[in-house]
PDB file of C-alpha atoms and ligand atoms in Angstrom:
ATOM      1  CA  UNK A   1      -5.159   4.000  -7.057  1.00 44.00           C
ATOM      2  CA  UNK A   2      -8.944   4.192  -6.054  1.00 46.00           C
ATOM      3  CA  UNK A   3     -10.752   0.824  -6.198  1.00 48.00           C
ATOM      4  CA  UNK A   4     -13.302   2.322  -8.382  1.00 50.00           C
ATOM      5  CA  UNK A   5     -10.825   3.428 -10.698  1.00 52.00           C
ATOM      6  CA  UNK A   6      -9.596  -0.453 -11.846  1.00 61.00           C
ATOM      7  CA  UNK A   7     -11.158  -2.859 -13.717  1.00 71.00           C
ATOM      8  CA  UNK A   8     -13.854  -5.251 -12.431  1.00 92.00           C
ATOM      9  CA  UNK A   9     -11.299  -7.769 -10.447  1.00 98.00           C
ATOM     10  CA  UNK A  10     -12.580 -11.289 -10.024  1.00 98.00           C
ATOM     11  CA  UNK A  11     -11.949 -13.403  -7.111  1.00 98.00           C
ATOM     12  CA  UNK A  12     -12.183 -16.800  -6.359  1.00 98.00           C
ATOM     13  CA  UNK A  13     -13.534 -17.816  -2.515  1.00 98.00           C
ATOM     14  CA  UNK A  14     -12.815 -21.623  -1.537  1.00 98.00           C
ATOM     15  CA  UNK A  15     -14.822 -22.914   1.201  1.00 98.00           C
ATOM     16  CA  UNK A  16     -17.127 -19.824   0.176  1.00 98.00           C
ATOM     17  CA  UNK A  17     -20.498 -21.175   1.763  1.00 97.00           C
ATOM     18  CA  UNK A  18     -18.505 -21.564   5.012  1.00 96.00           C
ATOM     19  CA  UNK A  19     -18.752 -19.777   8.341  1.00 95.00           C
ATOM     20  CA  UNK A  20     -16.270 -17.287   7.077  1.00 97.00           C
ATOM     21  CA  UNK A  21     -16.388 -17.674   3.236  1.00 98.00           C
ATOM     22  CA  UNK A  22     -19.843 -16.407   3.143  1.00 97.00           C
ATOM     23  CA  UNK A  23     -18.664 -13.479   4.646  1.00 98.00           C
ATOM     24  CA  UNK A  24     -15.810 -13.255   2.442  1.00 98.00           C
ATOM     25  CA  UNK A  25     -17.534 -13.525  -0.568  1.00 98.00           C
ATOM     26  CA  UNK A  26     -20.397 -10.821   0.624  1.00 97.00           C
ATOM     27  CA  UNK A  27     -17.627  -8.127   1.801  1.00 98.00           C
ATOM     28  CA  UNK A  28     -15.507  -8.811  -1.525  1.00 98.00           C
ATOM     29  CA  UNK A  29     -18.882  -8.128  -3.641  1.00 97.00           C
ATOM     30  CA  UNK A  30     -19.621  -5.014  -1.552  1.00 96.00           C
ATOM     31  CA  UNK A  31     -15.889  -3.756  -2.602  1.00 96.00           C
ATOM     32  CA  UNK A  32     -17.024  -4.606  -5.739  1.00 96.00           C
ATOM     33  CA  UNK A  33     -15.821  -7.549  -7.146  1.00 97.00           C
ATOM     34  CA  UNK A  34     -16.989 -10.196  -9.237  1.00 98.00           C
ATOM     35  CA  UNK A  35     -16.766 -13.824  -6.718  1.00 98.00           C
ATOM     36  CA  UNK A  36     -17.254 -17.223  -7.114  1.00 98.00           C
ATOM     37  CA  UNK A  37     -17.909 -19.511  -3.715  1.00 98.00           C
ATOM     38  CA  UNK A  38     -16.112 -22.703  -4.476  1.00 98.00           C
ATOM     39  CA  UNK A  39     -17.229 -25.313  -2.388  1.00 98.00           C
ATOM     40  CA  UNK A  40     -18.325 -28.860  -2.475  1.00 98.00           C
ATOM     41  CA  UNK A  41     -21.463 -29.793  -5.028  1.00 96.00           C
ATOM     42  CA  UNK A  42     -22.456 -32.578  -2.365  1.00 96.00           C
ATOM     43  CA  UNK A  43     -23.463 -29.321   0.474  1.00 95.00           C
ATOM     44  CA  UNK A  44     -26.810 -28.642  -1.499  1.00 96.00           C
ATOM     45  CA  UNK A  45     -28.947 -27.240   1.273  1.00 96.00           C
ATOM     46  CA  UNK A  46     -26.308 -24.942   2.074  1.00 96.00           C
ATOM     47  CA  UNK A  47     -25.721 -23.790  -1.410  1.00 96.00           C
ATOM     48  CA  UNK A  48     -29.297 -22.847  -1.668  1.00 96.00           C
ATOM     49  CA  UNK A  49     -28.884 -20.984   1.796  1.00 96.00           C
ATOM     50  CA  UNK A  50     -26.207 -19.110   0.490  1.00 96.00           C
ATOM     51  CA  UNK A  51     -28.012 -18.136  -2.346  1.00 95.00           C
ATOM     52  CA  UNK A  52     -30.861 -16.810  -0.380  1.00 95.00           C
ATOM     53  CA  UNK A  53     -28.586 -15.120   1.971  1.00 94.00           C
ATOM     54  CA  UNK A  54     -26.481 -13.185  -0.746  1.00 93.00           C
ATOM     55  CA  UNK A  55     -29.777 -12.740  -2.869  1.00 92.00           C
ATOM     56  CA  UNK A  56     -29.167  -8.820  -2.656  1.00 92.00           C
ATOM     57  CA  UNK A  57     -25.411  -9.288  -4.027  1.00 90.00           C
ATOM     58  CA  UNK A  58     -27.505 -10.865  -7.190  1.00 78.00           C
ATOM     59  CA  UNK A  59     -25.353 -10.619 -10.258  1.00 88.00           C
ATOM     60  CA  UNK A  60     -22.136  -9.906  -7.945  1.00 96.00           C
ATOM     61  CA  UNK A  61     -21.833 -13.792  -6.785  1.00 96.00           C
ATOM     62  CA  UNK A  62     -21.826 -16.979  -8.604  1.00 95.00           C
ATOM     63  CA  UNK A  63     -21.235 -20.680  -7.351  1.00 96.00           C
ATOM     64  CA  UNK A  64     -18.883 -22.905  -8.839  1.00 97.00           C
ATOM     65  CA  UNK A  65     -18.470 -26.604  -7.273  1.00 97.00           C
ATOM     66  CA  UNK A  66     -14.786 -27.775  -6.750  1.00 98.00           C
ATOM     67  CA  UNK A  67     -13.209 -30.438  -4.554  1.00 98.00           C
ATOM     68  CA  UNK A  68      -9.928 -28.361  -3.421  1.00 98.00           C
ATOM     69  CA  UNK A  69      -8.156 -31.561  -2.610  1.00 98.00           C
ATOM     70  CA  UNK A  70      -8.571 -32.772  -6.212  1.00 98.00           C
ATOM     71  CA  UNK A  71      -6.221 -31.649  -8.265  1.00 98.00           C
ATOM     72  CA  UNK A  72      -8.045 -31.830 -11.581  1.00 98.00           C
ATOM     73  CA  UNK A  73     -10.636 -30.678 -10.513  1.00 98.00           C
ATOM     74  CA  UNK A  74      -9.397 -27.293  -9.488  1.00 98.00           C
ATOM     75  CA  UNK A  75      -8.117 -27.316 -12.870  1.00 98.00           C
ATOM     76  CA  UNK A  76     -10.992 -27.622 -14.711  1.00 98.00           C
ATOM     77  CA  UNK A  77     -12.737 -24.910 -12.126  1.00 98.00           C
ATOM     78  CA  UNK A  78      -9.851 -22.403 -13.287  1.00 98.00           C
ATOM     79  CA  UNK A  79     -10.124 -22.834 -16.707  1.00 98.00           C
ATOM     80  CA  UNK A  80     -13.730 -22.488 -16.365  1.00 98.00           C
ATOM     81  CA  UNK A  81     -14.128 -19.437 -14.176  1.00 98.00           C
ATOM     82  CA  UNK A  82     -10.834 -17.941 -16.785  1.00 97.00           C
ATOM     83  CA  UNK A  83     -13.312 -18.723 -19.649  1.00 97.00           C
ATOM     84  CA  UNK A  84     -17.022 -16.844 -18.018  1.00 96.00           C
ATOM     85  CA  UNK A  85     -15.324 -14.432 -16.452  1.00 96.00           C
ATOM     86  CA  UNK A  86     -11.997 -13.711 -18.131  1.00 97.00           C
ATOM     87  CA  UNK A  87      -9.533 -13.786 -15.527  1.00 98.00           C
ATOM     88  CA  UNK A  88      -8.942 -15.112 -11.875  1.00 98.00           C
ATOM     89  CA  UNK A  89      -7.258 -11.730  -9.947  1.00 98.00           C
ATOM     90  CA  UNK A  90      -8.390 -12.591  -6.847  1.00 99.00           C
ATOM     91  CA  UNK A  91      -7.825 -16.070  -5.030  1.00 99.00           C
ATOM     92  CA  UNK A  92      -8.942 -16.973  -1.338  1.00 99.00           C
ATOM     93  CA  UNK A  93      -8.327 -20.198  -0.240  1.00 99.00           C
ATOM     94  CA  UNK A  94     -10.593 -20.575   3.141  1.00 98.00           C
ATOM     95  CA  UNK A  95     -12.033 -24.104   2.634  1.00 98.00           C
ATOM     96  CA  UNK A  96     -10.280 -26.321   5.638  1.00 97.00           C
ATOM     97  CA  UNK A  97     -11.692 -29.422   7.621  1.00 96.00           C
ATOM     98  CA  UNK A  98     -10.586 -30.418  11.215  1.00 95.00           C
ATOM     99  CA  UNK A  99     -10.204 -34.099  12.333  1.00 97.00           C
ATOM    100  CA  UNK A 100      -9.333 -33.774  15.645  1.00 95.00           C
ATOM    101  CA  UNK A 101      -7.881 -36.486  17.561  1.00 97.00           C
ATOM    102  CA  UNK A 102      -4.491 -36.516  19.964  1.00 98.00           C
ATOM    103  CA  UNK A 103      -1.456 -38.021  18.152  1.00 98.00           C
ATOM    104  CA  UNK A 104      -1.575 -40.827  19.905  1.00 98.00           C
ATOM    105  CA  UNK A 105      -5.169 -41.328  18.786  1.00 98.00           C
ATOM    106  CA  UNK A 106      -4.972 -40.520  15.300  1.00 98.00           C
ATOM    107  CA  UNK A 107      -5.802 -42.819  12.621  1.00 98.00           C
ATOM    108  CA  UNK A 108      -3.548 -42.285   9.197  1.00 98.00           C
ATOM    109  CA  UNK A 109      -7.063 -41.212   7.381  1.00 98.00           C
ATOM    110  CA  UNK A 110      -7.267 -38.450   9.629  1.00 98.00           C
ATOM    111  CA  UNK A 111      -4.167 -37.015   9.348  1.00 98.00           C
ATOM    112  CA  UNK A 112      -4.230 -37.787   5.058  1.00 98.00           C
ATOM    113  CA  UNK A 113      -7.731 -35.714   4.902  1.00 98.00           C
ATOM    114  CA  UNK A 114      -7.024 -32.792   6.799  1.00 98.00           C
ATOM    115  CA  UNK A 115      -3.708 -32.610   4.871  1.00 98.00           C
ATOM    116  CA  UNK A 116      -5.411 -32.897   1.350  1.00 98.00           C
ATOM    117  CA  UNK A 117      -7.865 -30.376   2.448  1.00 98.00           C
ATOM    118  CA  UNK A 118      -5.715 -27.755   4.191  1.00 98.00           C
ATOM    119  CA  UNK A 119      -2.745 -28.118   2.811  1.00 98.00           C
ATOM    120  CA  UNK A 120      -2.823 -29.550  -0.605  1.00 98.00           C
ATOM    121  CA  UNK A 121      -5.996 -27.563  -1.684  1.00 98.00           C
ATOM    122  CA  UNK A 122      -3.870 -24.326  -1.151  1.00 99.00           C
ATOM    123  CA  UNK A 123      -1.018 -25.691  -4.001  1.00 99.00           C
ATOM    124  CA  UNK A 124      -4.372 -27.089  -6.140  1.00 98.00           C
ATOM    125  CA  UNK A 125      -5.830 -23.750  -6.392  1.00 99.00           C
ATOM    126  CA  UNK A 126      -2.484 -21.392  -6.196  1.00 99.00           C
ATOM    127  CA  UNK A 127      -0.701 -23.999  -8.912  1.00 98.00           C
ATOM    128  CA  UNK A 128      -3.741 -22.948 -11.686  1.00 98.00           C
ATOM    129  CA  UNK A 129      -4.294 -19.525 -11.294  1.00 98.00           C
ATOM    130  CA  UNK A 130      -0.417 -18.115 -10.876  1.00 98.00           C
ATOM    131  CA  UNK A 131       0.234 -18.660 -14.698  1.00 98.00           C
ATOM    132  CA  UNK A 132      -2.553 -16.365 -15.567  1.00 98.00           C
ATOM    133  CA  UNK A 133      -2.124 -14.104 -12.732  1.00 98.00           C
ATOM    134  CA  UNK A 134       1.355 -14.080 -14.029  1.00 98.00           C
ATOM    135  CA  UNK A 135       0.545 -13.557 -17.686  1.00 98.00           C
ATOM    136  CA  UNK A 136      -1.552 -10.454 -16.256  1.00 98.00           C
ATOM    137  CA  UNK A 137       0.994  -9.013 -13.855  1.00 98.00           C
ATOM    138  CA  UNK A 138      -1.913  -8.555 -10.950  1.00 98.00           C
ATOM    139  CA  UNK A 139      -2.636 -10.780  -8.618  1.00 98.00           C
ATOM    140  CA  UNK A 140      -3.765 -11.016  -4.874  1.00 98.00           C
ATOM    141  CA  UNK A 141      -3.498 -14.737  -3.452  1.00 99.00           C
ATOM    142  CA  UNK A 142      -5.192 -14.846   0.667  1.00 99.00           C
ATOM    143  CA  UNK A 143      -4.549 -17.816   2.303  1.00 99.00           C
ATOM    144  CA  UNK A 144      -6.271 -18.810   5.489  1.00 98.00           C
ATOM    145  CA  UNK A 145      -4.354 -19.851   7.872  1.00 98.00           C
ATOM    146  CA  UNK A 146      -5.175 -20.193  12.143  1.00 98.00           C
ATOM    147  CA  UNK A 147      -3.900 -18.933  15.084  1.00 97.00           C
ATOM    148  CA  UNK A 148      -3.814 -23.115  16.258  1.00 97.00           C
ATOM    149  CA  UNK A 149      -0.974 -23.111  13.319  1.00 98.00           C
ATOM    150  CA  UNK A 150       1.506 -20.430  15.108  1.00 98.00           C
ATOM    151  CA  UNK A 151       0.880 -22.082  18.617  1.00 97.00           C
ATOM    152  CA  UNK A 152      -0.267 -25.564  18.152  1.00 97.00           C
ATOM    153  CA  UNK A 153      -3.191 -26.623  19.531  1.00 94.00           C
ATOM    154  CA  UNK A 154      -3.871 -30.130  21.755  1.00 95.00           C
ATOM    155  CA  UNK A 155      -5.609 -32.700  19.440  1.00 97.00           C
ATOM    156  CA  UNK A 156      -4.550 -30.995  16.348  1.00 97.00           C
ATOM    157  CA  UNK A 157      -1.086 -32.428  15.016  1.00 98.00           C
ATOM    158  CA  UNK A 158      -2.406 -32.325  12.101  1.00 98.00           C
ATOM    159  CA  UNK A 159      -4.359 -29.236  11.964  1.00 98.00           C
ATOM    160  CA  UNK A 160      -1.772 -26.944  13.107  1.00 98.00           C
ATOM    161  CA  UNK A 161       0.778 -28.580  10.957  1.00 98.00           C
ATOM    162  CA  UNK A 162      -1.227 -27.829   7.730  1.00 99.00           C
ATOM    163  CA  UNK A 163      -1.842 -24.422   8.925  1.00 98.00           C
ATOM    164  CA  UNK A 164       2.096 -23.380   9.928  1.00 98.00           C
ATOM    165  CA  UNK A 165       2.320 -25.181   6.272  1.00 98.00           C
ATOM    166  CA  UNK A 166       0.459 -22.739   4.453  1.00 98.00           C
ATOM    167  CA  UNK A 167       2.487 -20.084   5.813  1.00 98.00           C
ATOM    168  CA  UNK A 168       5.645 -21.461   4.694  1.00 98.00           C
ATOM    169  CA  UNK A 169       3.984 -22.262   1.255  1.00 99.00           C
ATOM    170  CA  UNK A 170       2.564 -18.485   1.307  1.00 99.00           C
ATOM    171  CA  UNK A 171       5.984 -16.784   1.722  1.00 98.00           C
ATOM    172  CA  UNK A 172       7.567 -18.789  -0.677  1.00 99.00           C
ATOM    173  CA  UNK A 173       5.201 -18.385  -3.444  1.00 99.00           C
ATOM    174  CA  UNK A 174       5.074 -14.863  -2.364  1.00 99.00           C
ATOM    175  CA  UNK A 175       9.178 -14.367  -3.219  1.00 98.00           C
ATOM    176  CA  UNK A 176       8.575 -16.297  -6.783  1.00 98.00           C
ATOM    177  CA  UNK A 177       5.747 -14.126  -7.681  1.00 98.00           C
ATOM    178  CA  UNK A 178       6.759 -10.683  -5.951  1.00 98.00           C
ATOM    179  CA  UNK A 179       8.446  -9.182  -9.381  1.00 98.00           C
ATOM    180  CA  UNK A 180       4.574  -9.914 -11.273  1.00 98.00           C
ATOM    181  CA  UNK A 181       2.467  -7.692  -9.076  1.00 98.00           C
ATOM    182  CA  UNK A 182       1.046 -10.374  -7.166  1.00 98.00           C
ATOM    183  CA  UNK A 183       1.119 -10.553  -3.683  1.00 99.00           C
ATOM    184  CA  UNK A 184       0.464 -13.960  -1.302  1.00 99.00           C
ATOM    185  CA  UNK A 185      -0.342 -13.464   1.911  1.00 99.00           C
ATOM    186  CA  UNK A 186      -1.856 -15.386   4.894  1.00 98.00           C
ATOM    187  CA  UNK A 187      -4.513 -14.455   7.218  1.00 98.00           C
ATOM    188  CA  UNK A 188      -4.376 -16.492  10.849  1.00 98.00           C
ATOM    189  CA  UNK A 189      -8.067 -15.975  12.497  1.00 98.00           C
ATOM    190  CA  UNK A 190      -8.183 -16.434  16.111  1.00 97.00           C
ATOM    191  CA  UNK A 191     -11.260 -18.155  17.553  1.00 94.00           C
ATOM    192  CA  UNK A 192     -14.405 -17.361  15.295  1.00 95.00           C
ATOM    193  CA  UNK A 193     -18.149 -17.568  16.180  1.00 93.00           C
ATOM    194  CA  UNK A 194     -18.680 -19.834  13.698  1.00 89.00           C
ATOM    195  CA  UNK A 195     -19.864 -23.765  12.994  1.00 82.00           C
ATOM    196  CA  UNK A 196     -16.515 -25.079  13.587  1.00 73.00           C
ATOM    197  CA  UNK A 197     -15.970 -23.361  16.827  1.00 80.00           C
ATOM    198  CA  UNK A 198     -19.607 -24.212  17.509  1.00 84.00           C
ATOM    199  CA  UNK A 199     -18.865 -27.711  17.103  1.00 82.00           C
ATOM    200  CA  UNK A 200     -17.032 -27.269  20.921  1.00 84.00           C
ATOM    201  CA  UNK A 201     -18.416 -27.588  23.803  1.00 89.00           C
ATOM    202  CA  UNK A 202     -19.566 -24.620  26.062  1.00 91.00           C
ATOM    203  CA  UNK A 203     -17.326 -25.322  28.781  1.00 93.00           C
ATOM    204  CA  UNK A 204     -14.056 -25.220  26.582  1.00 89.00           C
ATOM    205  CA  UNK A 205     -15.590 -22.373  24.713  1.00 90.00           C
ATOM    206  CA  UNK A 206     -15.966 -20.089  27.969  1.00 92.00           C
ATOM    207  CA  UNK A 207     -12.090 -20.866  28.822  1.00 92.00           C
ATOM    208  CA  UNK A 208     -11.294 -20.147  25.273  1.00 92.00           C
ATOM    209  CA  UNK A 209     -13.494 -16.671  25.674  1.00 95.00           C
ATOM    210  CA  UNK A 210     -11.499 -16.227  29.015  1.00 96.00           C
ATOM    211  CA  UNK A 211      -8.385 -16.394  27.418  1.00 95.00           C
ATOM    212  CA  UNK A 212      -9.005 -13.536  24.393  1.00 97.00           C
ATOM    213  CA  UNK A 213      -7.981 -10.207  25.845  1.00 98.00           C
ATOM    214  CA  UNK A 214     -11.278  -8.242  23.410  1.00 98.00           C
ATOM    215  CA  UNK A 215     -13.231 -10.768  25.368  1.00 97.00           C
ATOM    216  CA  UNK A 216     -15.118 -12.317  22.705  1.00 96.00           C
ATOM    217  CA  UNK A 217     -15.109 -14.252  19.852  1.00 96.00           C
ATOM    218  CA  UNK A 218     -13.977 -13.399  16.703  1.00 97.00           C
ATOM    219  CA  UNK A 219     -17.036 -12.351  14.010  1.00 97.00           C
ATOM    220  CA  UNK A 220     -17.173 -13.757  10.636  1.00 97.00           C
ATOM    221  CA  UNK A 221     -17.262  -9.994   9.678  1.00 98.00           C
ATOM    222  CA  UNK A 222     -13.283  -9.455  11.517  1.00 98.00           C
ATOM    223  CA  UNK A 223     -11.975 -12.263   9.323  1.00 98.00           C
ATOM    224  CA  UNK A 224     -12.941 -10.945   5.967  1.00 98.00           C
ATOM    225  CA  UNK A 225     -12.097  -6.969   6.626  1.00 98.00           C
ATOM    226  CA  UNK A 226      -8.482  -8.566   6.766  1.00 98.00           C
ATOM    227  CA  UNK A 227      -9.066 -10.277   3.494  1.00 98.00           C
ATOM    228  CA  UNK A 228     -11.008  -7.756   1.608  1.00 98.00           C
ATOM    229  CA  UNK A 229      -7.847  -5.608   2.779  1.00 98.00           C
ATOM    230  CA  UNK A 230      -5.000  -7.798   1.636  1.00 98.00           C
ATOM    231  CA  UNK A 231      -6.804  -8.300  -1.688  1.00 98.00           C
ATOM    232  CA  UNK A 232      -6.952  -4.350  -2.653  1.00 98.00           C
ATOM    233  CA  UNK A 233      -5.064  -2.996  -5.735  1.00 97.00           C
ATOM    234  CA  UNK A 234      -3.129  -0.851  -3.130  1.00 97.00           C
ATOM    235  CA  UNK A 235      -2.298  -3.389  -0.943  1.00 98.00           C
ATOM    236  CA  UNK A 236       0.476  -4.287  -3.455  1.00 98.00           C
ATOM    237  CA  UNK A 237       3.451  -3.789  -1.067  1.00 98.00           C
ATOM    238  CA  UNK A 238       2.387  -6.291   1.373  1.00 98.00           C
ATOM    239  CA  UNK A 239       3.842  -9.870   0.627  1.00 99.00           C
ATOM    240  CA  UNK A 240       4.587 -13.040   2.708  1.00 98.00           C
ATOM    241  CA  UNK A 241       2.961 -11.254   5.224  1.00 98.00           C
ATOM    242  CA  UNK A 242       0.579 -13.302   8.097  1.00 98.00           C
ATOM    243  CA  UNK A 243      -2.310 -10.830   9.845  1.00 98.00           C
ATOM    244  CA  UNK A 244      -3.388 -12.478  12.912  1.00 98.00           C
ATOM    245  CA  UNK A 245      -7.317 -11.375  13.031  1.00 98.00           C
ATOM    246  CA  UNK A 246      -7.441 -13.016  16.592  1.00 98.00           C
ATOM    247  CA  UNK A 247      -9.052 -10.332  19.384  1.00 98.00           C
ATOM    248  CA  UNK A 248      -4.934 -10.387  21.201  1.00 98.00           C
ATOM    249  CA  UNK A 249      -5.408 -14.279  21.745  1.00 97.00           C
ATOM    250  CA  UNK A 250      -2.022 -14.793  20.702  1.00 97.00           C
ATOM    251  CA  UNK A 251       0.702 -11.925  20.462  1.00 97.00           C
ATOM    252  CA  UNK A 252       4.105 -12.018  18.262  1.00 93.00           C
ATOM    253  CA  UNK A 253       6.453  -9.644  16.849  1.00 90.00           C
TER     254      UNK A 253
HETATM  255  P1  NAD B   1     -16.584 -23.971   7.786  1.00 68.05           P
HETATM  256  O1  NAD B   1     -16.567 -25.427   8.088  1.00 68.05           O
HETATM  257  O2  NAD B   1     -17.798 -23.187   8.113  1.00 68.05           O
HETATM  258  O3  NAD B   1     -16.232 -23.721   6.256  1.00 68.05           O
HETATM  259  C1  NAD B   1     -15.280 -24.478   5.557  1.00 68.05           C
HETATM  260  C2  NAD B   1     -15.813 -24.713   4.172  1.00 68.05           C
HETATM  261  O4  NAD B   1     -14.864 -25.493   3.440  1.00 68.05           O
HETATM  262  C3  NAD B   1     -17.142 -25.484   4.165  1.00 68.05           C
HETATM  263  O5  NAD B   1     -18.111 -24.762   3.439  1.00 68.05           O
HETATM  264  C4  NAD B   1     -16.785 -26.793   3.487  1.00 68.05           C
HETATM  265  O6  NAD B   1     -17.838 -27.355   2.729  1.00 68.05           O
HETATM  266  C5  NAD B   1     -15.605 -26.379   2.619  1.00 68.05           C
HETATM  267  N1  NAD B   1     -14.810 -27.527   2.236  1.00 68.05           N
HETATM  268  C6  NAD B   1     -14.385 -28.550   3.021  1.00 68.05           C
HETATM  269  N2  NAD B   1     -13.723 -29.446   2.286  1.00 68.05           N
HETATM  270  C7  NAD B   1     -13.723 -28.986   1.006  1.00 68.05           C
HETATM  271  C8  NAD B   1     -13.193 -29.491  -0.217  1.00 68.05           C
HETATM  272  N3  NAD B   1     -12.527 -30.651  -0.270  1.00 68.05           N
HETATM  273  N4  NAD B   1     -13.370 -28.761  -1.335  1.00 68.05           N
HETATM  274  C9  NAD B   1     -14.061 -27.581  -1.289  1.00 68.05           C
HETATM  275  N5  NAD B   1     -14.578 -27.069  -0.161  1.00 68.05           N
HETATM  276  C10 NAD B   1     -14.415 -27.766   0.976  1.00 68.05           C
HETATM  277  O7  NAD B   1     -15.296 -23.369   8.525  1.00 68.05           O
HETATM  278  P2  NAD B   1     -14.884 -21.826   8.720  1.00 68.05           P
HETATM  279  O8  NAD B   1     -14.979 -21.548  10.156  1.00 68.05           O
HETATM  280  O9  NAD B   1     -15.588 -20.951   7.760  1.00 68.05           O
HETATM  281  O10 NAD B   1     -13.340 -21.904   8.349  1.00 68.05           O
HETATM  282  C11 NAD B   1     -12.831 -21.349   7.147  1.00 68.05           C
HETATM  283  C12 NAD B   1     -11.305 -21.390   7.189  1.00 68.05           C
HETATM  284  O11 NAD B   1     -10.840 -20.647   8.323  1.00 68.05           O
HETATM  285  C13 NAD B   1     -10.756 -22.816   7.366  1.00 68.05           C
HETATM  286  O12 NAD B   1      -9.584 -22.951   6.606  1.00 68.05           O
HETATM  287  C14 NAD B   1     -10.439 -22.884   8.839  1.00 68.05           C
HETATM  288  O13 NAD B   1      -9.433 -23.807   9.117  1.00 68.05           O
HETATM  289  C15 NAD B   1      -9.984 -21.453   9.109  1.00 68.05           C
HETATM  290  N6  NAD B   1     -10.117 -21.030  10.498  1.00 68.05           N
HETATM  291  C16 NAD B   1     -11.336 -20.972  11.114  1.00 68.05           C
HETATM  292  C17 NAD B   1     -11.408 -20.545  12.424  1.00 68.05           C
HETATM  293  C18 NAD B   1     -12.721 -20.440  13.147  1.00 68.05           C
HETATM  294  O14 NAD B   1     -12.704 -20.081  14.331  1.00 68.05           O
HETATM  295  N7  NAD B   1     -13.836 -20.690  12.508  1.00 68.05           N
HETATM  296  C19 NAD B   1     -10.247 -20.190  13.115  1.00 68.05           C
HETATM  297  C20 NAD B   1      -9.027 -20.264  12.461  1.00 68.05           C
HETATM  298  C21 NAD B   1      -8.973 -20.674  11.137  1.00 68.05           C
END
């Protein structure tokens, strides 16, 4: 079935004013859906940036404000967006933090936030829109995962944990929800040109750059053509699937 042909899906983008949930958002609206960035209240300079910077997707992109490690308060962002907007078909969970340290470094806060980020945020948001994608029989869940999740990374116990985590999560959820036309799948980005990888310095970014047989890093742009594509209508016989968007960093069969 064309995309044109259904009806005006909605989708949900977590960390949506993000490196890659910005793009997300703008490449879901082009496909024509209705989105909503969810992303922390508190990030009100980049909120208005987003606006600006999505101003000709006007109509096509709203902002809600949710803590995804908060448990009612993705619950009162479901019922909300269910209520303006009439459904939730679409969910992309993208919002993640880092707190890099080695193991023998890091502090129990540090591994606690990443994992109610990361990890926990995914069952927050999945737990309160499956009964209504359910209800529906449609639904396309994208979870973000990393390529530091399927190899480990140095520094990142946590961090890759939380990411091979939302794998497992993904393929279960995908075999309870396969017989409701929903599909759950992840996507594992390589190294991105965004702030996080930014946040690096040069050096280790050139030997990361080195390492990626395209030669360069990943665009915001890569990461959400995977998503946009997992979320179609006809994408509906893909499930507990991972798409590694990462330029041949890291190949697996
Ligand atoms: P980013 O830091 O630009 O965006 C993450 C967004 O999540 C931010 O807008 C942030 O405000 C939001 N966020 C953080 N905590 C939140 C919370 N409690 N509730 C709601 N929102 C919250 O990072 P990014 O590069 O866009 O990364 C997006 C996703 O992709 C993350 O899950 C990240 O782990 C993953 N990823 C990124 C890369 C990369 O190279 N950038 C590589 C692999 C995986």
């Amino acid at each position: 079935m064309n995309q044109t042909d259904t009806p005006r899906r909605v989708a949900i983008v977590t960390g949506g004013i993000g490196g890659l949930g910005t793009e997300i958002c703008r490449q879901l609206a082009a496909a024509g859906r209705q989105v909503i960035a969810v992303d922390l209240a508190t990030r009100a300079e980049r909120i208005e940036a987003f606006r600006r910077e999505l101003a000709d997707l006007d109509g096509a992109i709203a902002f809600e404000p949710a803590d995804v490690s908060d448990f009612d308060s993705c619950q009162q962002l479901a019922a909300r967006v269910e209520q303006q907007h009439g459904s939730i078909d679409i969910l992309v969970n993208a919002a993640g933090i880092t707190r890099d340290a080695s193991l023998r470094k890091m502090t129990s806060q540090q591994w606690h936030e990443l994992m109610h980020v990361n990890l926990d945020g995914v069952f927050n948001l999945c737990r309160n829109v499956v009964e209504g994608m359910t209800a529906r029989g449609f639904g396309r869940i994208v979870n973000i995962s990393s390529v530091n999740g399927q190899t480990g990374q140095f520094g990142q116990t946590n961090y890759s944990a939380a990411k091979a985590g939302v794998h497992g999560f993904s393929m279960a959820l995908a075999r309870e929800t396969a017989r409701k036309g929903i599909t759950v799948n992840t996507v594992s980005p390589g190294y991105c040109d965004t702030p996080m990888v930014a946040a690096v310095s040069a050096e280790i970014r050139a030997q990361i750059v080195a390492g990626i047989p395209v030669g360069r890093l990943g665009s915001p742009a890569d990461i959400a053509r995977a998503v946009a594509f997992l979320a179609a209508d006809d994408a509906g016989y893909i499930t507990g699937a991972n798409l590694p968007v990462n330029g041949g960093y890291f190949m697996s069969f």
